[in-house]
CSV table of C-alpha atoms in Angstrom, one decimal:
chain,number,residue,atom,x,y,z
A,1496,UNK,CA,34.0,14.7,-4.4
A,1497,UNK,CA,35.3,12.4,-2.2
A,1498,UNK,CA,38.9,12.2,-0.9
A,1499,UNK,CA,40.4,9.3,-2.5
A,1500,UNK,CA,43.5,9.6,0.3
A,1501,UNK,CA,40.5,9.0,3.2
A,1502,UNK,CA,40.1,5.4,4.6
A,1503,UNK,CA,36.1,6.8,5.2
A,1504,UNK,CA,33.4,7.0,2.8
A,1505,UNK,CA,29.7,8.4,3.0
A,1506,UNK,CA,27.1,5.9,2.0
A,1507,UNK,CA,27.9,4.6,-1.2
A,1508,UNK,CA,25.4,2.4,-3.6
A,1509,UNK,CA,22.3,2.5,-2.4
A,1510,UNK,CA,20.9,1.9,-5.7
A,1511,UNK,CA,22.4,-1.5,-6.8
A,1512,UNK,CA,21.3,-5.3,-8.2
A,1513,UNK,CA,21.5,-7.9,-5.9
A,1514,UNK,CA,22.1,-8.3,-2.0
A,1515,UNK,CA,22.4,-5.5,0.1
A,1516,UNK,CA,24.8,-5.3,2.7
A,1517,UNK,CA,22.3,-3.8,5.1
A,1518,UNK,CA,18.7,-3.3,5.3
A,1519,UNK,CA,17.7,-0.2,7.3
A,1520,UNK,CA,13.6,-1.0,7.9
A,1521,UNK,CA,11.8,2.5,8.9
A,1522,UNK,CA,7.8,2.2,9.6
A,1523,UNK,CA,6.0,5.2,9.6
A,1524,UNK,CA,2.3,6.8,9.4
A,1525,UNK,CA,1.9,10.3,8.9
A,1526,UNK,CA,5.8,11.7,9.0
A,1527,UNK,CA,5.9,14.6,7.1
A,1528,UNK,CA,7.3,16.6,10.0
A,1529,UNK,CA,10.5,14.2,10.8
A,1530,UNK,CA,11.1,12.0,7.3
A,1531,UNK,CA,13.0,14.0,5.8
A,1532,UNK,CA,15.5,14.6,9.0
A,1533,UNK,CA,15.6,10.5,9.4
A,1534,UNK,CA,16.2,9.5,5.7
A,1535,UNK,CA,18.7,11.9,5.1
A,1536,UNK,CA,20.5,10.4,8.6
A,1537,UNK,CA,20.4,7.4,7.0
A,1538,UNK,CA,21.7,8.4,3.3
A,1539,UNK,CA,24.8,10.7,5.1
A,1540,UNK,CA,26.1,7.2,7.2
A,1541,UNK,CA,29.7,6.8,6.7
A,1542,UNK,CA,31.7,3.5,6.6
A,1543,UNK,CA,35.3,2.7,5.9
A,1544,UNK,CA,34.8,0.7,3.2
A,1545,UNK,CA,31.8,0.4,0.4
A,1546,UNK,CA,28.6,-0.9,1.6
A,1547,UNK,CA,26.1,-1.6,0.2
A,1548,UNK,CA,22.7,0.0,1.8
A,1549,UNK,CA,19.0,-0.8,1.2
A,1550,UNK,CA,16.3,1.7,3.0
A,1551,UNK,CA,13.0,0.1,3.5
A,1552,UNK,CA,9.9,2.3,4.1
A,1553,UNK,CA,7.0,0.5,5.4
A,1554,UNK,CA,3.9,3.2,5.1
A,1555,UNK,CA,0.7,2.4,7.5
A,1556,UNK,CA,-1.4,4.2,5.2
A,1557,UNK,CA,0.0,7.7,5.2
A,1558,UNK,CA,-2.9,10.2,4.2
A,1559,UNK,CA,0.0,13.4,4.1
A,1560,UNK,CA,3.4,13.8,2.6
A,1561,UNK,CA,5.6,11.4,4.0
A,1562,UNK,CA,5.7,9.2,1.0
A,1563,UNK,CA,6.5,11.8,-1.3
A,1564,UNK,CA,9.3,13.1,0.7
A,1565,UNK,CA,11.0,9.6,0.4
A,1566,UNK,CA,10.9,9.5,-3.2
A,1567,UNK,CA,12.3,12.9,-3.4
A,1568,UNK,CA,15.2,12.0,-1.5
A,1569,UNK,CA,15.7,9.1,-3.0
A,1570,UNK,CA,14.1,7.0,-5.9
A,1571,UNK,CA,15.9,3.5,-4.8
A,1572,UNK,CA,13.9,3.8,-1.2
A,1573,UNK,CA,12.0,0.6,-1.4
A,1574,UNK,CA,8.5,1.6,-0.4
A,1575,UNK,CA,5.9,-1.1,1.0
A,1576,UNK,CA,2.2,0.3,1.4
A,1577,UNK,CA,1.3,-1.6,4.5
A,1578,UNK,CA,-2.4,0.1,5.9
A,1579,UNK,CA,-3.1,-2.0,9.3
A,1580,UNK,CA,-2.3,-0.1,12.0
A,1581,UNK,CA,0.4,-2.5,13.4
A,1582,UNK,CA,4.2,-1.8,14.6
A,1583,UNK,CA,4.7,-5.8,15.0
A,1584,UNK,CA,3.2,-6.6,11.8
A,1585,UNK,CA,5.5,-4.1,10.0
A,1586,UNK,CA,8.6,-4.3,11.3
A,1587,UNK,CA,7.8,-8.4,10.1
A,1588,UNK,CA,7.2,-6.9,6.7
A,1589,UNK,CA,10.4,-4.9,7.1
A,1590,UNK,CA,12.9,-7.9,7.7
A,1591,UNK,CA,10.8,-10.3,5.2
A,1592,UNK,CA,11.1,-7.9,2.6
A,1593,UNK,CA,15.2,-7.3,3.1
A,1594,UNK,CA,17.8,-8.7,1.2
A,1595,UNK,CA,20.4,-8.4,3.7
A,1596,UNK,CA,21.9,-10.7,6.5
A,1597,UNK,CA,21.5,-7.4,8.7
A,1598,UNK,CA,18.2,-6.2,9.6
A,1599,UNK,CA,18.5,-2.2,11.2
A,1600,UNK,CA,15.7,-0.6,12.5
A,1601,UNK,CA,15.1,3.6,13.4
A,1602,UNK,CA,12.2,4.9,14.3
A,1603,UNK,CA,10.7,8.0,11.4
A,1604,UNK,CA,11.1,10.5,14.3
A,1605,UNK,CA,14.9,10.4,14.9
A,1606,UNK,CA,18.2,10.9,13.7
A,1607,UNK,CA,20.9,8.6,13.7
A,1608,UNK,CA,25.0,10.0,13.9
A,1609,UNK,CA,27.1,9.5,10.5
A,1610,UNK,CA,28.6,6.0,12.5
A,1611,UNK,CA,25.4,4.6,13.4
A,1612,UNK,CA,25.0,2.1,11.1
A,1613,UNK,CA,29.2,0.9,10.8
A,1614,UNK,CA,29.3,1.4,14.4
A,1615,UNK,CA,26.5,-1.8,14.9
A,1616,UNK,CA,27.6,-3.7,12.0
A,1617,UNK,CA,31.1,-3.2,13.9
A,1618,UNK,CA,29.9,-5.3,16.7
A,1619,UNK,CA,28.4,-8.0,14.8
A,1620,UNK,CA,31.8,-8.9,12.8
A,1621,UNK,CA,34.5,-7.7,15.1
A,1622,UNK,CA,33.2,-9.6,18.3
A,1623,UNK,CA,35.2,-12.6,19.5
A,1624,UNK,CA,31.7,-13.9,20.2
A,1625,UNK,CA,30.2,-12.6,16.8
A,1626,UNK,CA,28.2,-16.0,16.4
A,1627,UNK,CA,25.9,-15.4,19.2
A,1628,UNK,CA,25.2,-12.2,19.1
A,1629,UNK,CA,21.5,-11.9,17.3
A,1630,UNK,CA,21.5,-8.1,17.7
A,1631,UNK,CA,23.4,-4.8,18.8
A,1632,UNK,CA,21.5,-1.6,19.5
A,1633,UNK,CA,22.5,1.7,21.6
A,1634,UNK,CA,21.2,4.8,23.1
A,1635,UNK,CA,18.6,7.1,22.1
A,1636,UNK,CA,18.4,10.6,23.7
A,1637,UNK,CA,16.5,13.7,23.4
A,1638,UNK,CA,18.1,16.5,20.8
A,1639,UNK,CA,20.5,18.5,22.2
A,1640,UNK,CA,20.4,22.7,22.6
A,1641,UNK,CA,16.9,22.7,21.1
A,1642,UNK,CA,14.9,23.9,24.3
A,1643,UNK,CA,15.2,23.6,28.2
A,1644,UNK,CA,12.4,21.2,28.0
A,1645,UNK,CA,14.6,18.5,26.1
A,1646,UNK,CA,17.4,19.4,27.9
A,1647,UNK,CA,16.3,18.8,31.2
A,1648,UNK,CA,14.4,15.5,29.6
A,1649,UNK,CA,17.8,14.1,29.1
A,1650,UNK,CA,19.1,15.1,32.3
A,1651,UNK,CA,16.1,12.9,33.8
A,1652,UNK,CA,16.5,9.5,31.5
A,1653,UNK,CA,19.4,9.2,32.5
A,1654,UNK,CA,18.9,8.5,35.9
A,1655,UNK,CA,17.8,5.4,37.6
A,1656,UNK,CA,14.4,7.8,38.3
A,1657,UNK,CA,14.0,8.4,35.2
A,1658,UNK,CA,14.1,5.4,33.2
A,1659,UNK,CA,15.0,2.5,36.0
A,1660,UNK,CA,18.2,1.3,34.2
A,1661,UNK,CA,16.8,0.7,30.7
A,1662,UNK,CA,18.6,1.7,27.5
A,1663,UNK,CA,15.5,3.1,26.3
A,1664,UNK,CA,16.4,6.4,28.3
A,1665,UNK,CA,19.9,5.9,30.1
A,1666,UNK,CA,23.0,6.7,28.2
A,1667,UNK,CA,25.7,3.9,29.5
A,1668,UNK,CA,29.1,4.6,28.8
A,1669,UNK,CA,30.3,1.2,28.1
A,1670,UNK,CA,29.8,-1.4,25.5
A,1671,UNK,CA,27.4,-4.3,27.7
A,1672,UNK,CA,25.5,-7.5,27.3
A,1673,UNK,CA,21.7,-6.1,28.0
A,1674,UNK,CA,18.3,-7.8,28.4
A,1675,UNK,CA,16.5,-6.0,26.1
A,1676,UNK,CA,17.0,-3.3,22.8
A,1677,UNK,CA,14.5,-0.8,22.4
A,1678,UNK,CA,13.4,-1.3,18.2
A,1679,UNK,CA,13.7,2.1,17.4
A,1680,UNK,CA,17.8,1.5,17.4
A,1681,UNK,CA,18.8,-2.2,17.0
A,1682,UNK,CA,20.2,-4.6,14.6
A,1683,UNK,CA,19.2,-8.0,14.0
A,1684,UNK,CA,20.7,-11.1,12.3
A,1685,UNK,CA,18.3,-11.9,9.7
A,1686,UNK,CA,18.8,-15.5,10.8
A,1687,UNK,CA,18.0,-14.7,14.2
A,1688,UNK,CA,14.8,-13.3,13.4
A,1689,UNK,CA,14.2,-16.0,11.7
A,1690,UNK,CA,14.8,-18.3,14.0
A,1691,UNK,CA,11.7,-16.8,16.6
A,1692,UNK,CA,9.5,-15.5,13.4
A,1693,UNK,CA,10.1,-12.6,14.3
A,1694,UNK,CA,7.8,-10.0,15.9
A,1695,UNK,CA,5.0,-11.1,17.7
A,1696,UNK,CA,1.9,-9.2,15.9
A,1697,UNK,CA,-0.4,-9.6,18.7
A,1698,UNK,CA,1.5,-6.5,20.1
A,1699,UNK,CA,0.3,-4.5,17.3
A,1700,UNK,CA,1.1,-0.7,19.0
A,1701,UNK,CA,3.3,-1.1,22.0
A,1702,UNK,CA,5.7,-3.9,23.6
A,1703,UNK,CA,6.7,-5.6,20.4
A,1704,UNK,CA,10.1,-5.2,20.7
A,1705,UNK,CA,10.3,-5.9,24.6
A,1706,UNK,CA,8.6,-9.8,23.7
A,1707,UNK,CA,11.2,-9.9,20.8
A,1708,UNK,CA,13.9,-9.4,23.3
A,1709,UNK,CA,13.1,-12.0,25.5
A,1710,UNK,CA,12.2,-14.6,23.2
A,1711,UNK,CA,15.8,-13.8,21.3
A,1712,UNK,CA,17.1,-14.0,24.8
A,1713,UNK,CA,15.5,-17.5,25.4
A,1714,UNK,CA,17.4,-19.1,22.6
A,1715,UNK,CA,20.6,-18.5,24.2
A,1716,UNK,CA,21.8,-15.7,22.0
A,1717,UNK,CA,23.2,-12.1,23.0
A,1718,UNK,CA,21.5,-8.8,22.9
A,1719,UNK,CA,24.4,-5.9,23.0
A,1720,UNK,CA,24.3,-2.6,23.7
A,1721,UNK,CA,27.3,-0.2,22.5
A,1722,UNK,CA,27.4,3.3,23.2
A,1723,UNK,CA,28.8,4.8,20.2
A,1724,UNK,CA,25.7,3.7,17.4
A,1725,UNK,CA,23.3,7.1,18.9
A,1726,UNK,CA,20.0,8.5,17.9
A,1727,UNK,CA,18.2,11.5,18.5
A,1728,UNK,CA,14.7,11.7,19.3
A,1729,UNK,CA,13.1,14.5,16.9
A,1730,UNK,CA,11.5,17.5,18.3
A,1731,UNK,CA,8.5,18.8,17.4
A,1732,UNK,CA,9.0,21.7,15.1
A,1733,UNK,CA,7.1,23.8,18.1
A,1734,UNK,CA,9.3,22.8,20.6
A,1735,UNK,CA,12.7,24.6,18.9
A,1736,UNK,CA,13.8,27.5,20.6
């Protein structure tokens, strides 16, 4: 039971009538191995006040488990059966199927921390410059004390080497107006989404979310990163130590 004294509670309500609060999209094909690890990322977030969470599963035509898994974990996971092969042309699905104003987006093979989610809402409302913000994302880095492999991966990304200044693999230490957010941890305004029709489905596999960026970016509005909303990248179960 919760503490009624705390000011923090764990994810509250995410089976509930009406609008949602925020709509956490995950597309997936084939995720037995890591579902289970992201969804239940998702259903352990903490906030300081109710919220009210939708999970979105988009499925490109999984042929194993990772359906099942979701329903398991939670019956009120909205699941879209989506077959085509396409990143762009789910994550659209995604966001057009949300009822929320924010759109949040993590890949099926990582883990977010318990303040992902409150941490990149956070940004959105508490900003002096909230109203042109059009989305907050933050780092993503390798799993921790799971082999030397990953370890040393880490290490590596974040480095100018390694990933050439990009949030994709370097872990900055402050809170920044960026270029680009990688869409395996990023927010979105609904609106703002919107507002470029979203993804461009021409990139069906790979830089769908760079071409989102810059387009956003085009308009005017602000793309920021902030240190604190983290994910971890999933190993493979042969890589553990």
């Amino acid at each position: 039971m919760d503490n009624p004294n705390s000011t923090e509670t764990q994810l509250a309500q995410h089976s509930f009538d009406g609008q949602a609060d925020i709509s956490v999209v995950v597309v997936a094909r084939n995720e037995e191995k890591n579902i289970d690890r992201c969804i239940r990322s998702i259903l352990s977030q903490r906030f300081t006040a109710k919220t009210r969470v939708e999970i979105i599963l988009v499925d490109d035509g999984s042929t194993d488990a990772t359906v099942d898994l979701c329903r398991a974990l939670s019956p009120d996971i909205k699941i879209i059966d989506s077959p085509c092969r396409s990143i762009s042309k789910n994550r659209n699905i995604g966001w057009r199927s949300a009822s929320a104003d924010y759109i949040a987006y993590i890949d099926a093979d990582c883990k977010a921390e318990p303040g992902w989610l409150a941490n990149l809402q956070a940004e959105f409302v508490n900003s002096s410059q909230q109203d042109q913000i059009a989305a907050v994302g933050g780092p993503n880095t390798p799993p921790k004390n799971v082999s030397r492999f990953y370890d040393a991966l880490g290490i590596m990304l974040n480095t100018w080497i390694g990933s050439r200044g990009s949030v994709q693999g370097t872990v900055f230490s402050e809170t920044k107006q960026v270029n680009h957010l990688p869409g395996l941890n990023v927010m979105f305004r609904k609106s703002s989404l919107a507002l470029v029709d979203g993804y461009d489905e021409c990139f069906a596999r790979i830089g769908e979310d760079e071409d989102l960026s810059i387009r956003l970016t085009a308009t005017g509005a602000q793309m920021i990163y902030v240190p604190t909303c983290l994910l971890y990248t999933s190993p493979s179960p042969r890589d553990k130590r």
